[in-house]
PDB file of C-alpha atoms in Angstrom:
ATOM      1  CA  UNK A   1       4.822  -5.845  -3.233  1.00  0.00           C
ATOM      2  CA  UNK A   2       1.833  -4.112  -1.622  1.00  0.00           C
ATOM      3  CA  UNK A   3      -1.086  -6.049  -0.195  1.00  0.00           C
ATOM      4  CA  UNK A   4      -4.636  -5.292  -1.348  1.00  0.00           C
ATOM      5  CA  UNK A   5      -5.380  -3.004   1.611  1.00  0.00           C
ATOM      6  CA  UNK A   6      -2.297  -0.868   0.977  1.00  0.00           C
ATOM      7  CA  UNK A   7      -3.089  -0.688  -2.735  1.00  0.00           C
ATOM      8  CA  UNK A   8      -6.542   0.646  -1.848  1.00  0.00           C
ATOM      9  CA  UNK A   9      -4.976   3.153   0.535  1.00  0.00           C
ATOM     10  CA  UNK A  10      -2.616   4.272  -2.233  1.00  0.00           C
ATOM     11  CA  UNK A  11      -5.566   4.788  -4.582  1.00  0.00           C
ATOM     12  CA  UNK A  12      -7.313   6.887  -1.922  1.00  0.00           C
ATOM     13  CA  UNK A  13      -4.172   8.930  -1.328  1.00  0.00           C
ATOM     14  CA  UNK A  14      -3.878   9.770  -5.018  1.00  0.00           C
ATOM     15  CA  UNK A  15      -7.585  10.424  -5.569  1.00  0.00           C
ATOM     16  CA  UNK A  16      -7.891  12.699  -2.533  1.00  0.00           C
ATOM     17  CA  UNK A  17      -4.911  14.874  -3.441  1.00  0.00           C
ATOM     18  CA  UNK A  18      -4.643  15.013  -7.231  1.00  0.00           C
ATOM     19  CA  UNK A  19      -6.755  15.527 -10.320  1.00  0.00           C
ATOM     20  CA  UNK A  20      -6.770  12.982 -13.123  1.00  0.00           C
ATOM     21  CA  UNK A  21      -4.371  15.080 -15.245  1.00  0.00           C
ATOM     22  CA  UNK A  22      -1.866  15.172 -12.398  1.00  0.00           C
ATOM     23  CA  UNK A  23      -2.198  11.434 -11.822  1.00  0.00           C
ATOM     24  CA  UNK A  24      -1.585  10.917 -15.536  1.00  0.00           C
ATOM     25  CA  UNK A  25       1.585  13.013 -15.191  1.00  0.00           C
ATOM     26  CA  UNK A  26       2.800  10.675 -12.441  1.00  0.00           C
ATOM     27  CA  UNK A  27       2.275   7.808 -14.862  1.00  0.00           C
ATOM     28  CA  UNK A  28       4.316   9.568 -17.535  1.00  0.00           C
ATOM     29  CA  UNK A  29       7.139  10.198 -15.066  1.00  0.00           C
ATOM     30  CA  UNK A  30       7.155   6.498 -14.201  1.00  0.00           C
ATOM     31  CA  UNK A  31       6.597   4.903 -17.600  1.00  0.00           C
ATOM     32  CA  UNK A  32       7.299   7.543 -20.237  1.00  0.00           C
ATOM     33  CA  UNK A  33       4.000   6.816 -21.962  1.00  0.00           C
ATOM     34  CA  UNK A  34       0.836   6.786 -19.857  1.00  0.00           C
ATOM     35  CA  UNK A  35      -2.394   7.923 -21.499  1.00  0.00           C
ATOM     36  CA  UNK A  36      -5.353   7.658 -19.129  1.00  0.00           C
ATOM     37  CA  UNK A  37      -7.908   8.043 -21.943  1.00  0.00           C
ATOM     38  CA  UNK A  38      -6.304   5.387 -24.119  1.00  0.00           C
ATOM     39  CA  UNK A  39      -5.866   2.915 -21.261  1.00  0.00           C
ATOM     40  CA  UNK A  40      -9.456   3.400 -20.087  1.00  0.00           C
ATOM     41  CA  UNK A  41     -10.673   3.455 -23.701  1.00  0.00           C
ATOM     42  CA  UNK A  42     -12.477   6.757 -23.202  1.00  0.00           C
ATOM     43  CA  UNK A  43     -12.848   9.676 -25.599  1.00  0.00           C
ATOM     44  CA  UNK A  44     -10.892  12.838 -24.815  1.00  0.00           C
ATOM     45  CA  UNK A  45     -13.986  14.975 -24.179  1.00  0.00           C
ATOM     46  CA  UNK A  46     -15.010  12.735 -21.254  1.00  0.00           C
ATOM     47  CA  UNK A  47     -13.997  13.867 -17.765  1.00  0.00           C
ATOM     48  CA  UNK A  48     -12.069  11.100 -16.054  1.00  0.00           C
ATOM     49  CA  UNK A  49     -12.737  10.952 -12.273  1.00  0.00           C
ATOM     50  CA  UNK A  50      -9.600  11.192 -10.158  1.00  0.00           C
ATOM     51  CA  UNK A  51     -10.446   7.884  -8.480  1.00  0.00           C
ATOM     52  CA  UNK A  52     -10.582   6.069 -11.823  1.00  0.00           C
ATOM     53  CA  UNK A  53      -7.224   7.518 -12.851  1.00  0.00           C
ATOM     54  CA  UNK A  54      -5.747   6.620  -9.461  1.00  0.00           C
ATOM     55  CA  UNK A  55      -7.053   3.059  -9.655  1.00  0.00           C
ATOM     56  CA  UNK A  56      -5.592   2.716 -13.144  1.00  0.00           C
ATOM     57  CA  UNK A  57      -2.164   3.996 -12.096  1.00  0.00           C
ATOM     58  CA  UNK A  58      -1.932   1.785  -9.003  1.00  0.00           C
ATOM     59  CA  UNK A  59      -2.996  -1.292 -10.991  1.00  0.00           C
ATOM     60  CA  UNK A  60      -0.462  -0.390 -13.685  1.00  0.00           C
ATOM     61  CA  UNK A  61       2.284  -0.065 -11.060  1.00  0.00           C
ATOM     62  CA  UNK A  62       1.268  -3.267  -9.275  1.00  0.00           C
ATOM     63  CA  UNK A  63       1.406  -5.257 -12.503  1.00  0.00           C
ATOM     64  CA  UNK A  64       4.939  -3.979 -13.104  1.00  0.00           C
ATOM     65  CA  UNK A  65       6.099  -4.211  -9.468  1.00  0.00           C
ATOM     66  CA  UNK A  66       6.906  -0.517  -9.240  1.00  0.00           C
ATOM     67  CA  UNK A  67       4.594   0.753  -6.507  1.00  0.00           C
ATOM     68  CA  UNK A  68       7.756   1.637  -4.572  1.00  0.00           C
ATOM     69  CA  UNK A  69       8.649   4.169  -7.287  1.00  0.00           C
ATOM     70  CA  UNK A  70       5.158   5.651  -7.117  1.00  0.00           C
ATOM     71  CA  UNK A  71       5.442   5.993  -3.334  1.00  0.00           C
ATOM     72  CA  UNK A  72       8.817   7.689  -3.832  1.00  0.00           C
ATOM     73  CA  UNK A  73       7.240  10.198  -6.229  1.00  0.00           C
ATOM     74  CA  UNK A  74       4.462  10.999  -3.769  1.00  0.00           C
ATOM     75  CA  UNK A  75       6.863  11.504  -0.867  1.00  0.00           C
ATOM     76  CA  UNK A  76       9.148  13.733  -2.935  1.00  0.00           C
ATOM     77  CA  UNK A  77       6.182  15.694  -4.314  1.00  0.00           C
ATOM     78  CA  UNK A  78       4.846  16.462  -0.834  1.00  0.00           C
ATOM     79  CA  UNK A  79       5.805  20.017   0.064  1.00  0.00           C
ATOM     80  CA  UNK A  80       7.231  20.822  -3.377  1.00  0.00           C
ATOM     81  CA  UNK A  81       6.114  22.249  -6.730  1.00  0.00           C
ATOM     82  CA  UNK A  82       4.271  19.919  -9.096  1.00  0.00           C
ATOM     83  CA  UNK A  83       2.729  21.009 -12.406  1.00  0.00           C
ATOM     84  CA  UNK A  84       2.966  24.662 -11.449  1.00  0.00           C
ATOM     85  CA  UNK A  85       1.543  24.542  -7.939  1.00  0.00           C
ATOM     86  CA  UNK A  86       2.705  23.902  -4.396  1.00  0.00           C
ATOM     87  CA  UNK A  87       1.573  20.455  -3.276  1.00  0.00           C
ATOM     88  CA  UNK A  88       0.800  19.104   0.181  1.00  0.00           C
ATOM     89  CA  UNK A  89      -0.067  15.404   0.091  1.00  0.00           C
ATOM     90  CA  UNK A  90      -2.578  15.105   2.912  1.00  0.00           C
ATOM     91  CA  UNK A  91      -2.515  11.670   4.508  1.00  0.00           C
ATOM     92  CA  UNK A  92       0.971  10.681   3.317  1.00  0.00           C
ATOM     93  CA  UNK A  93       2.201  10.166   6.890  1.00  0.00           C
ATOM     94  CA  UNK A  94      -0.676   7.845   7.764  1.00  0.00           C
ATOM     95  CA  UNK A  95      -0.052   5.837   4.599  1.00  0.00           C
ATOM     96  CA  UNK A  96       3.666   5.513   5.376  1.00  0.00           C
ATOM     97  CA  UNK A  97       2.813   4.426   8.917  1.00  0.00           C
ATOM     98  CA  UNK A  98       0.602   1.647   7.532  1.00  0.00           C
ATOM     99  CA  UNK A  99       3.373   0.756   5.097  1.00  0.00           C
ATOM    100  CA  UNK A 100       5.822   0.287   7.982  1.00  0.00           C
ATOM    101  CA  UNK A 101       3.378  -2.137   9.582  1.00  0.00           C
ATOM    102  CA  UNK A 102       3.624  -4.336   6.481  1.00  0.00           C
ATOM    103  CA  UNK A 103       7.385  -4.781   6.811  1.00  0.00           C
ATOM    104  CA  UNK A 104       8.311  -1.986   4.405  1.00  0.00           C
ATOM    105  CA  UNK A 105       9.457   1.525   5.237  1.00  0.00           C
ATOM    106  CA  UNK A 106      10.326   4.668   3.319  1.00  0.00           C
ATOM    107  CA  UNK A 107      13.938   5.550   4.124  1.00  0.00           C
ATOM    108  CA  UNK A 108      14.117   9.351   3.913  1.00  0.00           C
ATOM    109  CA  UNK A 109      17.916   9.381   3.879  1.00  0.00           C
ATOM    110  CA  UNK A 110      18.124   6.914   0.976  1.00  0.00           C
ATOM    111  CA  UNK A 111      14.920   8.236  -0.602  1.00  0.00           C
ATOM    112  CA  UNK A 112      13.373   4.887  -1.370  1.00  0.00           C
ATOM    113  CA  UNK A 113      11.192   2.111   0.014  1.00  0.00           C
ATOM    114  CA  UNK A 114      13.176  -0.618   1.761  1.00  0.00           C
ATOM    115  CA  UNK A 115      12.426  -3.688   3.838  1.00  0.00           C
ATOM    116  CA  UNK A 116      12.187  -2.813   7.516  1.00  0.00           C
ATOM    117  CA  UNK A 117      14.979  -4.449   9.482  1.00  0.00           C
ATOM    118  CA  UNK A 118      13.658  -3.281  12.829  1.00  0.00           C
ATOM    119  CA  UNK A 119      10.406  -3.736  14.674  1.00  0.00           C
ATOM    120  CA  UNK A 120       8.121  -0.881  13.481  1.00  0.00           C
ATOM    121  CA  UNK A 121       7.380  -0.236  17.160  1.00  0.00           C
ATOM    122  CA  UNK A 122      11.005   0.865  17.566  1.00  0.00           C
ATOM    123  CA  UNK A 123      10.761   3.475  14.799  1.00  0.00           C
ATOM    124  CA  UNK A 124      10.472   6.783  16.614  1.00  0.00           C
ATOM    125  CA  UNK A 125       8.931   8.390  13.521  1.00  0.00           C
ATOM    126  CA  UNK A 126       6.466   5.535  12.885  1.00  0.00           C
ATOM    127  CA  UNK A 127       8.319   5.139   9.599  1.00  0.00           C
ATOM    128  CA  UNK A 128       6.586   8.258   8.285  1.00  0.00           C
ATOM    129  CA  UNK A 129       7.384  11.546  10.078  1.00  0.00           C
ATOM    130  CA  UNK A 130       9.899  13.714   8.261  1.00  0.00           C
ATOM    131  CA  UNK A 131      12.518  15.893   9.945  1.00  0.00           C
ATOM    132  CA  UNK A 132      11.712  19.583   9.718  1.00  0.00           C
ATOM    133  CA  UNK A 133       7.990  19.064   9.188  1.00  0.00           C
ATOM    134  CA  UNK A 134       5.309  19.984  11.726  1.00  0.00           C
ATOM    135  CA  UNK A 135       2.773  17.424  12.980  1.00  0.00           C
ATOM    136  CA  UNK A 136      -0.074  17.311  15.524  1.00  0.00           C
ATOM    137  CA  UNK A 137       1.039  15.016  18.357  1.00  0.00           C
ATOM    138  CA  UNK A 138       0.265  14.236  21.972  1.00  0.00           C
ATOM    139  CA  UNK A 139       3.269  14.083  24.279  1.00  0.00           C
ATOM    140  CA  UNK A 140       3.411  12.302  27.624  1.00  0.00           C
ATOM    141  CA  UNK A 141       5.978  12.907  30.355  1.00  0.00           C
ATOM    142  CA  UNK A 142       6.280  10.116  32.934  1.00  0.00           C
ATOM    143  CA  UNK A 143       8.522  10.005  35.968  1.00  0.00           C
ATOM    144  CA  UNK A 144       9.145   7.702  38.931  1.00  0.00           C
ATOM    145  CA  UNK A 145       8.491   9.588  42.156  1.00  0.00           C
ATOM    146  CA  UNK A 146      11.518   9.856  44.445  1.00  0.00           C
ATOM    147  CA  UNK A 147      13.728   7.394  42.573  1.00  0.00           C
ATOM    148  CA  UNK A 148      16.960   8.981  43.849  1.00  0.00           C
ATOM    149  CA  UNK A 149      15.833   8.681  47.468  1.00  0.00           C
ATOM    150  CA  UNK A 150      14.781   5.073  46.873  1.00  0.00           C
ATOM    151  CA  UNK A 151      18.235   4.288  45.467  1.00  0.00           C
ATOM    152  CA  UNK A 152      19.973   5.800  48.477  1.00  0.00           C
ATOM    153  CA  UNK A 153      17.731   3.965  50.914  1.00  0.00           C
ATOM    154  CA  UNK A 154      17.532   0.538  49.290  1.00  0.00           C
ATOM    155  CA  UNK A 155      20.585   0.408  47.043  1.00  0.00           C
ATOM    156  CA  UNK A 156      21.135   1.613  43.493  1.00  0.00           C
ATOM    157  CA  UNK A 157      21.431  -1.936  42.161  1.00  0.00           C
ATOM    158  CA  UNK A 158      18.102  -3.117  43.557  1.00  0.00           C
ATOM    159  CA  UNK A 159      16.214   0.003  42.505  1.00  0.00           C
ATOM    160  CA  UNK A 160      17.984  -0.015  39.133  1.00  0.00           C
ATOM    161  CA  UNK A 161      16.698  -3.528  38.524  1.00  0.00           C
ATOM    162  CA  UNK A 162      13.175  -2.435  39.469  1.00  0.00           C
ATOM    163  CA  UNK A 163      13.403   0.517  37.067  1.00  0.00           C
ATOM    164  CA  UNK A 164      14.544  -1.792  34.269  1.00  0.00           C
ATOM    165  CA  UNK A 165      11.490  -3.996  34.824  1.00  0.00           C
ATOM    166  CA  UNK A 166       9.313  -0.876  34.852  1.00  0.00           C
ATOM    167  CA  UNK A 167      10.643   0.170  31.429  1.00  0.00           C
ATOM    168  CA  UNK A 168       9.847  -3.301  30.060  1.00  0.00           C
ATOM    169  CA  UNK A 169       6.372  -3.189  31.627  1.00  0.00           C
ATOM    170  CA  UNK A 170       5.712   0.244  30.122  1.00  0.00           C
ATOM    171  CA  UNK A 171       6.792  -0.814  26.628  1.00  0.00           C
ATOM    172  CA  UNK A 172       4.612  -3.901  26.784  1.00  0.00           C
ATOM    173  CA  UNK A 173       1.569  -1.831  27.699  1.00  0.00           C
ATOM    174  CA  UNK A 174       2.416   0.863  25.148  1.00  0.00           C
ATOM    175  CA  UNK A 175       2.468  -1.300  22.022  1.00  0.00           C
ATOM    176  CA  UNK A 176      -1.341  -1.601  21.556  1.00  0.00           C
ATOM    177  CA  UNK A 177      -1.633   2.183  21.839  1.00  0.00           C
ATOM    178  CA  UNK A 178       0.953   2.760  19.070  1.00  0.00           C
ATOM    179  CA  UNK A 179       2.985   5.260  21.084  1.00  0.00           C
ATOM    180  CA  UNK A 180       6.722   5.774  20.706  1.00  0.00           C
ATOM    181  CA  UNK A 181       9.310   6.177  23.455  1.00  0.00           C
ATOM    182  CA  UNK A 182      11.286   9.239  22.410  1.00  0.00           C
ATOM    183  CA  UNK A 183      13.464   9.393  25.473  1.00  0.00           C
ATOM    184  CA  UNK A 184      14.004   7.213  28.549  1.00  0.00           C
ATOM    185  CA  UNK A 185      16.423   8.045  31.341  1.00  0.00           C
ATOM    186  CA  UNK A 186      15.995   5.037  33.595  1.00  0.00           C
ATOM    187  CA  UNK A 187      13.382   6.572  35.878  1.00  0.00           C
ATOM    188  CA  UNK A 188      11.225   8.374  33.331  1.00  0.00           C
ATOM    189  CA  UNK A 189      10.996   9.840  29.888  1.00  0.00           C
ATOM    190  CA  UNK A 190       8.984  11.187  26.976  1.00  0.00           C
ATOM    191  CA  UNK A 191       6.439   9.211  24.958  1.00  0.00           C
ATOM    192  CA  UNK A 192       4.763  10.498  21.786  1.00  0.00           C
ATOM    193  CA  UNK A 193       1.479   9.581  20.104  1.00  0.00           C
ATOM    194  CA  UNK A 194       0.442  10.499  16.584  1.00  0.00           C
ATOM    195  CA  UNK A 195      -2.173   9.922  13.892  1.00  0.00           C
ATOM    196  CA  UNK A 196      -5.882   9.261  14.295  1.00  0.00           C
ATOM    197  CA  UNK A 197      -7.304   9.804  17.805  1.00  0.00           C
ATOM    198  CA  UNK A 198      -3.814  10.244  19.251  1.00  0.00           C
ATOM    199  CA  UNK A 199      -5.196  12.360  22.098  1.00  0.00           C
ATOM    200  CA  UNK A 200      -7.538   9.665  23.418  1.00  0.00           C
ATOM    201  CA  UNK A 201      -5.001   6.868  22.908  1.00  0.00           C
ATOM    202  CA  UNK A 202      -2.360   8.754  24.863  1.00  0.00           C
ATOM    203  CA  UNK A 203      -4.649   9.443  27.810  1.00  0.00           C
ATOM    204  CA  UNK A 204      -6.013   5.900  27.884  1.00  0.00           C
ATOM    205  CA  UNK A 205      -2.468   4.575  27.953  1.00  0.00           C
ATOM    206  CA  UNK A 206      -1.587   6.914  30.836  1.00  0.00           C
ATOM    207  CA  UNK A 207      -4.589   5.664  32.796  1.00  0.00           C
ATOM    208  CA  UNK A 208      -3.850   2.006  32.078  1.00  0.00           C
ATOM    209  CA  UNK A 209      -0.217   2.454  33.076  1.00  0.00           C
ATOM    210  CA  UNK A 210      -1.198   3.927  36.438  1.00  0.00           C
ATOM    211  CA  UNK A 211      -3.918   1.346  37.034  1.00  0.00           C
ATOM    212  CA  UNK A 212      -1.513  -1.553  36.401  1.00  0.00           C
ATOM    213  CA  UNK A 213       1.109  -0.299  38.857  1.00  0.00           C
ATOM    214  CA  UNK A 214      -0.297  -2.139  41.922  1.00  0.00           C
ATOM    215  CA  UNK A 215       0.033  -5.504  40.180  1.00  0.00           C
ATOM    216  CA  UNK A 216       3.397  -4.563  38.667  1.00  0.00           C
ATOM    217  CA  UNK A 217       4.759  -3.667  42.112  1.00  0.00           C
ATOM    218  CA  UNK A 218       3.979  -7.170  43.400  1.00  0.00           C
ATOM    219  CA  UNK A 219       6.592  -8.552  40.975  1.00  0.00           C
ATOM    220  CA  UNK A 220       9.459  -6.468  42.336  1.00  0.00           C
ATOM    221  CA  UNK A 221      12.083  -7.694  44.773  1.00  0.00           C
ATOM    222  CA  UNK A 222      11.666  -4.756  47.144  1.00  0.00           C
ATOM    223  CA  UNK A 223      11.030  -4.557  50.898  1.00  0.00           C
ATOM    224  CA  UNK A 224       7.412  -4.709  52.050  1.00  0.00           C
ATOM    225  CA  UNK A 225       5.721  -1.351  51.695  1.00  0.00           C
ATOM    226  CA  UNK A 226       8.216  -0.050  49.127  1.00  0.00           C
ATOM    227  CA  UNK A 227       6.536   0.582  45.783  1.00  0.00           C
ATOM    228  CA  UNK A 228       7.310   2.501  42.622  1.00  0.00           C
ATOM    229  CA  UNK A 229       4.893   5.345  41.953  1.00  0.00           C
ATOM    230  CA  UNK A 230       4.518   7.438  38.805  1.00  0.00           C
ATOM    231  CA  UNK A 231       3.505  10.953  37.881  1.00  0.00           C
ATOM    232  CA  UNK A 232       2.156  11.513  34.364  1.00  0.00           C
ATOM    233  CA  UNK A 233       1.557  14.774  32.484  1.00  0.00           C
ATOM    234  CA  UNK A 234       0.312  15.212  28.910  1.00  0.00           C
ATOM    235  CA  UNK A 235      -0.111  17.998  26.377  1.00  0.00           C
ATOM    236  CA  UNK A 236      -1.179  18.071  22.742  1.00  0.00           C
ATOM    237  CA  UNK A 237      -0.329  20.332  19.819  1.00  0.00           C
ATOM    238  CA  UNK A 238       1.844  20.762  16.757  1.00  0.00           C
ATOM    239  CA  UNK A 239       5.587  20.275  16.938  1.00  0.00           C
ATOM    240  CA  UNK A 240       8.369  20.118  14.389  1.00  0.00           C
ATOM    241  CA  UNK A 241       9.819  16.619  14.196  1.00  0.00           C
ATOM    242  CA  UNK A 242      13.545  15.833  14.129  1.00  0.00           C
ATOM    243  CA  UNK A 243      15.107  12.387  13.779  1.00  0.00           C
ATOM    244  CA  UNK A 244      17.293  13.361  16.733  1.00  0.00           C
ATOM    245  CA  UNK A 245      14.310  13.676  19.062  1.00  0.00           C
ATOM    246  CA  UNK A 246      16.514  15.024  21.839  1.00  0.00           C
ATOM    247  CA  UNK A 247      17.056  18.157  19.757  1.00  0.00           C
ATOM    248  CA  UNK A 248      13.350  18.929  19.346  1.00  0.00           C
ATOM    249  CA  UNK A 249      12.414  22.286  20.870  1.00  0.00           C
ATOM    250  CA  UNK A 250       8.701  22.279  21.642  1.00  0.00           C
ATOM    251  CA  UNK A 251       6.286  24.048  23.973  1.00  0.00           C
ATOM    252  CA  UNK A 252       4.197  20.862  23.933  1.00  0.00           C
ATOM    253  CA  UNK A 253       7.035  18.758  25.351  1.00  0.00           C
ATOM    254  CA  UNK A 254       8.036  21.463  27.823  1.00  0.00           C
ATOM    255  CA  UNK A 255       4.520  21.868  29.167  1.00  0.00           C
ATOM    256  CA  UNK A 256       3.962  18.116  29.574  1.00  0.00           C
ATOM    257  CA  UNK A 257       7.243  17.844  31.506  1.00  0.00           C
ATOM    258  CA  UNK A 258       6.621  20.852  33.740  1.00  0.00           C
ATOM    259  CA  UNK A 259       3.029  19.806  34.405  1.00  0.00           C
ATOM    260  CA  UNK A 260       4.103  16.319  35.453  1.00  0.00           C
ATOM    261  CA  UNK A 261       6.941  17.502  37.680  1.00  0.00           C
ATOM    262  CA  UNK A 262       5.277  20.492  39.334  1.00  0.00           C
ATOM    263  CA  UNK A 263       1.516  19.946  39.415  1.00  0.00           C
ATOM    264  CA  UNK A 264       0.662  16.234  39.220  1.00  0.00           C
ATOM    265  CA  UNK A 265       0.677  14.267  42.495  1.00  0.00           C
ATOM    266  CA  UNK A 266       2.082  10.749  42.759  1.00  0.00           C
ATOM    267  CA  UNK A 267      -0.175   8.095  41.288  1.00  0.00           C
ATOM    268  CA  UNK A 268      -2.191  10.528  39.192  1.00  0.00           C
ATOM    269  CA  UNK A 269      -2.481  11.884  35.650  1.00  0.00           C
ATOM    270  CA  UNK A 270      -2.744  15.496  34.509  1.00  0.00           C
ATOM    271  CA  UNK A 271      -3.579  16.882  31.074  1.00  0.00           C
ATOM    272  CA  UNK A 272      -3.567  20.347  29.568  1.00  0.00           C
ATOM    273  CA  UNK A 273      -6.959  21.964  28.986  1.00  0.00           C
ATOM    274  CA  UNK A 274      -6.168  21.918  25.263  1.00  0.00           C
ATOM    275  CA  UNK A 275      -5.859  18.137  25.389  1.00  0.00           C
ATOM    276  CA  UNK A 276      -8.803  17.738  27.769  1.00  0.00           C
ATOM    277  CA  UNK A 277     -11.100  19.577  25.346  1.00  0.00           C
ATOM    278  CA  UNK A 278     -10.239  17.065  22.600  1.00  0.00           C
ATOM    279  CA  UNK A 279     -11.106  13.942  24.599  1.00  0.00           C
ATOM    280  CA  UNK A 280     -14.335  11.930  24.234  1.00  0.00           C
ATOM    281  CA  UNK A 281     -16.845  12.976  26.941  1.00  0.00           C
ATOM    282  CA  UNK A 282     -16.609   9.811  29.060  1.00  0.00           C
ATOM    283  CA  UNK A 283     -12.817   9.974  29.078  1.00  0.00           C
ATOM    284  CA  UNK A 284     -12.746  13.705  29.792  1.00  0.00           C
ATOM    285  CA  UNK A 285     -15.184  13.240  32.695  1.00  0.00           C
ATOM    286  CA  UNK A 286     -12.534  11.330  34.661  1.00  0.00           C
ATOM    287  CA  UNK A 287     -10.543  14.555  35.045  1.00  0.00           C
ATOM    288  CA  UNK A 288     -12.232  16.806  37.592  1.00  0.00           C
ATOM    289  CA  UNK A 289      -9.556  18.858  39.381  1.00  0.00           C
ATOM    290  CA  UNK A 290      -8.682  22.092  37.540  1.00  0.00           C
ATOM    291  CA  UNK A 291      -5.442  23.964  38.247  1.00  0.00           C
ATOM    292  CA  UNK A 292      -3.742  27.017  36.763  1.00  0.00           C
ATOM    293  CA  UNK A 293      -0.199  26.159  35.774  1.00  0.00           C
ATOM    294  CA  UNK A 294       2.383  28.048  33.668  1.00  0.00           C
ATOM    295  CA  UNK A 295      -0.241  30.574  32.525  1.00  0.00           C
ATOM    296  CA  UNK A 296      -2.418  27.757  31.228  1.00  0.00           C
ATOM    297  CA  UNK A 297      -5.214  25.607  32.610  1.00  0.00           C
ATOM    298  CA  UNK A 298      -4.643  21.937  33.349  1.00  0.00           C
ATOM    299  CA  UNK A 299      -7.056  19.257  34.537  1.00  0.00           C
ATOM    300  CA  UNK A 300      -6.050  16.422  36.871  1.00  0.00           C
ATOM    301  CA  UNK A 301      -7.576  13.235  38.154  1.00  0.00           C
ATOM    302  CA  UNK A 302      -8.438  13.933  41.776  1.00  0.00           C
ATOM    303  CA  UNK A 303      -6.446  11.535  43.922  1.00  0.00           C
ATOM    304  CA  UNK A 304      -4.350   8.460  43.288  1.00  0.00           C
ATOM    305  CA  UNK A 305      -5.440   5.732  40.899  1.00  0.00           C
ATOM    306  CA  UNK A 306      -2.364   3.521  41.297  1.00  0.00           C
ATOM    307  CA  UNK A 307      -3.250   1.713  44.493  1.00  0.00           C
ATOM    308  CA  UNK A 308      -5.425  -1.217  45.536  1.00  0.00           C
ATOM    309  CA  UNK A 309      -5.731   0.160  49.051  1.00  0.00           C
ATOM    310  CA  UNK A 310      -9.208   1.447  49.814  1.00  0.00           C
ATOM    311  CA  UNK A 311      -9.276   5.210  50.040  1.00  0.00           C
ATOM    312  CA  UNK A 312     -11.818   7.924  49.442  1.00  0.00           C
ATOM    313  CA  UNK A 313     -11.283  10.433  46.631  1.00  0.00           C
ATOM    314  CA  UNK A 314     -10.184  13.906  47.774  1.00  0.00           C
ATOM    315  CA  UNK A 315     -12.579  14.736  50.586  1.00  0.00           C
ATOM    316  CA  UNK A 316     -15.335  12.623  49.048  1.00  0.00           C
ATOM    317  CA  UNK A 317     -17.329   9.661  50.259  1.00  0.00           C
ATOM    318  CA  UNK A 318     -16.139   6.109  49.810  1.00  0.00           C
ATOM    319  CA  UNK A 319     -17.047   4.866  46.331  1.00  0.00           C
ATOM    320  CA  UNK A 320     -20.181   2.778  46.106  1.00  0.00           C
ATOM    321  CA  UNK A 321     -19.566  -0.948  45.831  1.00  0.00           C
ATOM    322  CA  UNK A 322     -20.919  -2.557  42.693  1.00  0.00           C
ATOM    323  CA  UNK A 323     -21.206  -6.025  41.230  1.00  0.00           C
ATOM    324  CA  UNK A 324     -20.732  -9.209  43.211  1.00  0.00           C
ATOM    325  CA  UNK A 325     -19.268  -7.556  46.329  1.00  0.00           C
ATOM    326  CA  UNK A 326     -22.177  -5.133  46.520  1.00  0.00           C
ATOM    327  CA  UNK A 327     -24.665  -7.970  46.069  1.00  0.00           C
ATOM    328  CA  UNK A 328     -23.096  -9.882  48.941  1.00  0.00           C
TER     329      UNK A 328
END
């Protein structure tokens, strides 16, 4: 049922969160009889490492095709009492996310592992976030500048078609960054990023999206000189997930939206200082314009990055030419 990589991840999950006696208890819950010492042929006075017990249990489950039941036990144990103590299974969400990438998903409503019918990319919870639980995420708010005015001037049908193509373009660019569209209203929406290095992935996606807009605009059936332009704002922090993402109340989402709408100019990207401080140095260095917004500090890219037209950055000199053009 599970490939070798997922079996190894399951071993790590068990070993990092439970002692050998607790892992043995999982085995007893699954099989009735599960004696780690007897199965490993060790004497009772020997201390069994958690990793050895975890490896034994996963191999035992794999041989009997019941890893799904073990995963169910781990999910249900997370956040509950087990053997007299409150348990938090660190890393369970990342494991479930990897599981969804293999074509399997844990269905929280049915409380079991099932085959994924949908593209994992369409799962707004990555197949792993649980309603009511708090997670560290980066949230991006993106909006088309002046879409209502464009519709009035050039026709709702023509602009509507352009916005549809924009949504398709955005989703295509988003997939490698493992973000999820939580809300899309035709001319903008909310995108979430989670798990390892979610801050950097979110910002890199925002930059790539803006940088690809000049080429994207050449595909649209719009009058010469009429182009779609985006504003992008991002914030990072903990929020409580809900399967109905529209019902999520979060300062992180609110700040990203307000930053994008009120402080970020067309063709640019703005991030909260909290998010900026978590970025790798070379990525953070791209953001140079600091503003105070909603009692917090935000950092913006100075000037537009969504155009092929030559222009100097805010009040600065023209950028130095490099490469072949400079050599010529």
